[in-house]
């Protein structure tokens, strides 16, 4: 049915709409409202994929539309966030334009995903996804603007080094071949989803204790956990 095919695309367009609104708020350096709309973009992006799999209406048009929407919501948004966080806060002029490397590498990732995506592999995703990357920088912006660390902000060189490190690491992870474990539950058994359940429980604990600071910590923990279990799996295969 035509209506079934439209449902996932509606969520994709809502993702795009929220991404555009997020950029509008960033123009006035309103990081709080921008983060809210980024969260909506992530939710709609999830619902797009969820309903596409549920009603089995995956198609080339939807796939391309999803990547175009993601490029705005999760490619442009993090670059603008980092640009604003660096603007007039470092001793090196025009260094903030390096933030758009995130957009460039996000575009490369989305293009690679469209070409190489393997629908049979539901256990992991190669590299860091653009929504997770955007959530990281959005949460960093909230921490810096709402509860700044004076030592880092005052020491402009340290602040610059930290921000540049995050930019380059982000770009590397976006196009890397590091398998990040997926949250696609095939079933709800403990045995087959042990890593996912443990990760979710630790994440909830961090959110309850660290609040806003928890978000970037959870994402870093997610990356480290994925790398650790990937290396562990390779060791088991070799032995």
PDB file of C-alpha atoms in Angstrom, residues 60-187:
ATOM      1  CA  UNK A  60      15.803   3.193  -2.255  1.00  0.00           C
ATOM      2  CA  UNK A  61      13.907   6.491  -2.083  1.00  0.00           C
ATOM      3  CA  UNK A  62      13.452   6.222   1.692  1.00  0.00           C
ATOM      4  CA  UNK A  63      17.104   5.296   2.134  1.00  0.00           C
ATOM      5  CA  UNK A  64      18.327   8.322   0.193  1.00  0.00           C
ATOM      6  CA  UNK A  65      15.822  10.644   1.878  1.00  0.00           C
ATOM      7  CA  UNK A  66      16.965   9.414   5.293  1.00  0.00           C
ATOM      8  CA  UNK A  67      20.616  10.210   4.491  1.00  0.00           C
ATOM      9  CA  UNK A  68      19.735  13.698   3.222  1.00  0.00           C
ATOM     10  CA  UNK A  69      17.750  14.414   6.401  1.00  0.00           C
ATOM     11  CA  UNK A  70      20.559  13.019   8.584  1.00  0.00           C
ATOM     12  CA  UNK A  71      23.087  15.266   6.837  1.00  0.00           C
ATOM     13  CA  UNK A  72      21.195  18.314   8.137  1.00  0.00           C
ATOM     14  CA  UNK A  73      20.183  17.025  11.581  1.00  0.00           C
ATOM     15  CA  UNK A  74      23.359  15.081  12.375  1.00  0.00           C
ATOM     16  CA  UNK A  75      25.919  16.495   9.932  1.00  0.00           C
ATOM     17  CA  UNK A  76      25.438  20.260  10.006  1.00  0.00           C
ATOM     18  CA  UNK A  77      24.149  20.607  13.583  1.00  0.00           C
ATOM     19  CA  UNK A  78      27.259  19.242  15.383  1.00  0.00           C
ATOM     20  CA  UNK A  79      29.563  21.339  13.187  1.00  0.00           C
ATOM     21  CA  UNK A  80      27.638  24.523  13.990  1.00  0.00           C
ATOM     22  CA  UNK A  81      27.679  23.629  17.707  1.00  0.00           C
ATOM     23  CA  UNK A  82      31.468  23.199  17.717  1.00  0.00           C
ATOM     24  CA  UNK A  83      31.914  26.330  15.572  1.00  0.00           C
ATOM     25  CA  UNK A  84      30.021  28.402  18.162  1.00  0.00           C
ATOM     26  CA  UNK A  85      31.891  26.792  21.061  1.00  0.00           C
ATOM     27  CA  UNK A  86      35.218  27.749  19.448  1.00  0.00           C
ATOM     28  CA  UNK A  87      34.265  31.147  18.048  1.00  0.00           C
ATOM     29  CA  UNK A  88      36.229  33.969  19.754  1.00  0.00           C
ATOM     30  CA  UNK A  89      37.407  31.599  22.504  1.00  0.00           C
ATOM     31  CA  UNK A  90      40.797  30.579  21.143  1.00  0.00           C
ATOM     32  CA  UNK A  91      44.025  32.485  20.374  1.00  0.00           C
ATOM     33  CA  UNK A  92      44.170  31.205  16.779  1.00  0.00           C
ATOM     34  CA  UNK A  93      41.947  33.069  14.269  1.00  0.00           C
ATOM     35  CA  UNK A  94      39.624  31.097  11.982  1.00  0.00           C
ATOM     36  CA  UNK A  95      40.412  27.815  13.799  1.00  0.00           C
ATOM     37  CA  UNK A  96      36.672  27.376  14.416  1.00  0.00           C
ATOM     38  CA  UNK A  97      36.177  26.547  10.722  1.00  0.00           C
ATOM     39  CA  UNK A  98      37.804  23.175  11.368  1.00  0.00           C
ATOM     40  CA  UNK A  99      34.503  22.251  13.015  1.00  0.00           C
ATOM     41  CA  UNK A 100      33.042  21.669   9.533  1.00  0.00           C
ATOM     42  CA  UNK A 101      35.275  18.637   9.176  1.00  0.00           C
ATOM     43  CA  UNK A 102      32.526  16.920  11.156  1.00  0.00           C
ATOM     44  CA  UNK A 103      30.035  17.723   8.373  1.00  0.00           C
ATOM     45  CA  UNK A 104      32.463  16.467   5.729  1.00  0.00           C
ATOM     46  CA  UNK A 105      33.120  13.161   7.502  1.00  0.00           C
ATOM     47  CA  UNK A 106      29.415  12.762   8.332  1.00  0.00           C
ATOM     48  CA  UNK A 107      28.651  13.079   4.605  1.00  0.00           C
ATOM     49  CA  UNK A 108      31.317  10.459   3.846  1.00  0.00           C
ATOM     50  CA  UNK A 109      29.850   8.134   6.465  1.00  0.00           C
ATOM     51  CA  UNK A 110      26.304   8.490   5.174  1.00  0.00           C
ATOM     52  CA  UNK A 111      27.458   7.852   1.598  1.00  0.00           C
ATOM     53  CA  UNK A 112      29.408   4.762   2.711  1.00  0.00           C
ATOM     54  CA  UNK A 113      26.398   3.519   4.663  1.00  0.00           C
ATOM     55  CA  UNK A 114      24.162   3.749   1.594  1.00  0.00           C
ATOM     56  CA  UNK A 115      26.640   1.773  -0.496  1.00  0.00           C
ATOM     57  CA  UNK A 116      27.945  -0.788   1.986  1.00  0.00           C
ATOM     58  CA  UNK A 117      25.102  -1.229   4.451  1.00  0.00           C
ATOM     59  CA  UNK A 118      24.643  -4.930   5.223  1.00  0.00           C
ATOM     60  CA  UNK A 119      21.034  -5.527   6.304  1.00  0.00           C
ATOM     61  CA  UNK A 120      21.854  -9.063   7.497  1.00  0.00           C
ATOM     62  CA  UNK A 121      24.184  -7.800  10.225  1.00  0.00           C
ATOM     63  CA  UNK A 122      22.034  -6.663  13.148  1.00  0.00           C
ATOM     64  CA  UNK A 123      24.578  -7.137  15.962  1.00  0.00           C
ATOM     65  CA  UNK A 124      26.865  -4.217  15.238  1.00  0.00           C
ATOM     66  CA  UNK A 125      27.300  -1.069  13.154  1.00  0.00           C
ATOM     67  CA  UNK A 126      30.614  -0.055  11.620  1.00  0.00           C
ATOM     68  CA  UNK A 127      31.857   3.203  13.121  1.00  0.00           C
ATOM     69  CA  UNK A 128      30.083   5.807  15.206  1.00  0.00           C
ATOM     70  CA  UNK A 129      26.624   6.738  13.923  1.00  0.00           C
ATOM     71  CA  UNK A 130      25.874  10.375  13.121  1.00  0.00           C
ATOM     72  CA  UNK A 131      22.982  10.656  15.663  1.00  0.00           C
ATOM     73  CA  UNK A 132      25.221   9.422  18.515  1.00  0.00           C
ATOM     74  CA  UNK A 133      27.983  11.793  17.408  1.00  0.00           C
ATOM     75  CA  UNK A 134      25.528  14.716  17.381  1.00  0.00           C
ATOM     76  CA  UNK A 135      24.139  13.772  20.797  1.00  0.00           C
ATOM     77  CA  UNK A 136      27.696  13.862  22.166  1.00  0.00           C
ATOM     78  CA  UNK A 137      28.425  17.390  20.930  1.00  0.00           C
ATOM     79  CA  UNK A 138      24.968  18.631  21.876  1.00  0.00           C
ATOM     80  CA  UNK A 139      25.466  17.411  25.449  1.00  0.00           C
ATOM     81  CA  UNK A 140      28.960  18.957  25.532  1.00  0.00           C
ATOM     82  CA  UNK A 141      27.457  22.307  24.514  1.00  0.00           C
ATOM     83  CA  UNK A 142      24.968  22.109  27.398  1.00  0.00           C
ATOM     84  CA  UNK A 143      27.708  21.322  29.903  1.00  0.00           C
ATOM     85  CA  UNK A 144      29.997  24.151  28.723  1.00  0.00           C
ATOM     86  CA  UNK A 145      27.277  26.810  28.467  1.00  0.00           C
ATOM     87  CA  UNK A 146      25.236  25.900  31.563  1.00  0.00           C
ATOM     88  CA  UNK A 147      27.912  24.684  33.939  1.00  0.00           C
ATOM     89  CA  UNK A 148      31.284  25.788  32.524  1.00  0.00           C
ATOM     90  CA  UNK A 149      34.566  24.551  33.941  1.00  0.00           C
ATOM     91  CA  UNK A 150      36.430  27.832  34.623  1.00  0.00           C
ATOM     92  CA  UNK A 151      39.932  26.326  34.432  1.00  0.00           C
ATOM     93  CA  UNK A 152      39.375  24.934  30.933  1.00  0.00           C
ATOM     94  CA  UNK A 153      37.568  28.010  29.633  1.00  0.00           C
ATOM     95  CA  UNK A 154      40.165  30.453  31.008  1.00  0.00           C
ATOM     96  CA  UNK A 155      43.102  28.433  29.694  1.00  0.00           C
ATOM     97  CA  UNK A 156      42.333  29.002  26.015  1.00  0.00           C
ATOM     98  CA  UNK A 157      45.118  26.736  24.736  1.00  0.00           C
ATOM     99  CA  UNK A 158      43.866  23.791  26.825  1.00  0.00           C
ATOM    100  CA  UNK A 159      40.299  24.472  25.707  1.00  0.00           C
ATOM    101  CA  UNK A 160      41.416  24.570  22.061  1.00  0.00           C
ATOM    102  CA  UNK A 161      43.401  21.321  22.345  1.00  0.00           C
ATOM    103  CA  UNK A 162      40.454  19.517  23.956  1.00  0.00           C
ATOM    104  CA  UNK A 163      38.014  20.748  21.330  1.00  0.00           C
ATOM    105  CA  UNK A 164      40.343  19.898  18.419  1.00  0.00           C
ATOM    106  CA  UNK A 165      40.927  16.443  19.880  1.00  0.00           C
ATOM    107  CA  UNK A 166      37.163  15.864  20.004  1.00  0.00           C
ATOM    108  CA  UNK A 167      36.755  17.071  16.403  1.00  0.00           C
ATOM    109  CA  UNK A 168      39.465  14.795  14.988  1.00  0.00           C
ATOM    110  CA  UNK A 169      38.411  11.801  17.092  1.00  0.00           C
ATOM    111  CA  UNK A 170      34.818  12.291  15.989  1.00  0.00           C
ATOM    112  CA  UNK A 171      35.841  12.424  12.317  1.00  0.00           C
ATOM    113  CA  UNK A 172      37.926   9.267  12.686  1.00  0.00           C
ATOM    114  CA  UNK A 173      35.182   7.308  14.469  1.00  0.00           C
ATOM    115  CA  UNK A 174      32.530   8.317  11.921  1.00  0.00           C
ATOM    116  CA  UNK A 175      34.356   6.594   9.058  1.00  0.00           C
ATOM    117  CA  UNK A 176      36.252   3.956  11.050  1.00  0.00           C
ATOM    118  CA  UNK A 177      35.726   0.204  10.696  1.00  0.00           C
ATOM    119  CA  UNK A 178      35.370  -0.255  14.446  1.00  0.00           C
ATOM    120  CA  UNK A 179      32.199  -2.315  15.116  1.00  0.00           C
ATOM    121  CA  UNK A 180      29.879  -0.546  17.561  1.00  0.00           C
ATOM    122  CA  UNK A 181      27.312  -2.860  19.086  1.00  0.00           C
ATOM    123  CA  UNK A 182      23.769  -2.297  17.897  1.00  0.00           C
ATOM    124  CA  UNK A 183      20.637  -1.826  20.004  1.00  0.00           C
ATOM    125  CA  UNK A 184      18.467  -3.880  17.648  1.00  0.00           C
ATOM    126  CA  UNK A 185      16.950  -6.474  19.986  1.00  0.00           C
ATOM    127  CA  UNK A 186      16.099  -9.692  18.119  1.00  0.00           C
ATOM    128  CA  UNK A 187      14.402 -10.898  21.295  1.00  0.00           C
TER     129      UNK A 187
END
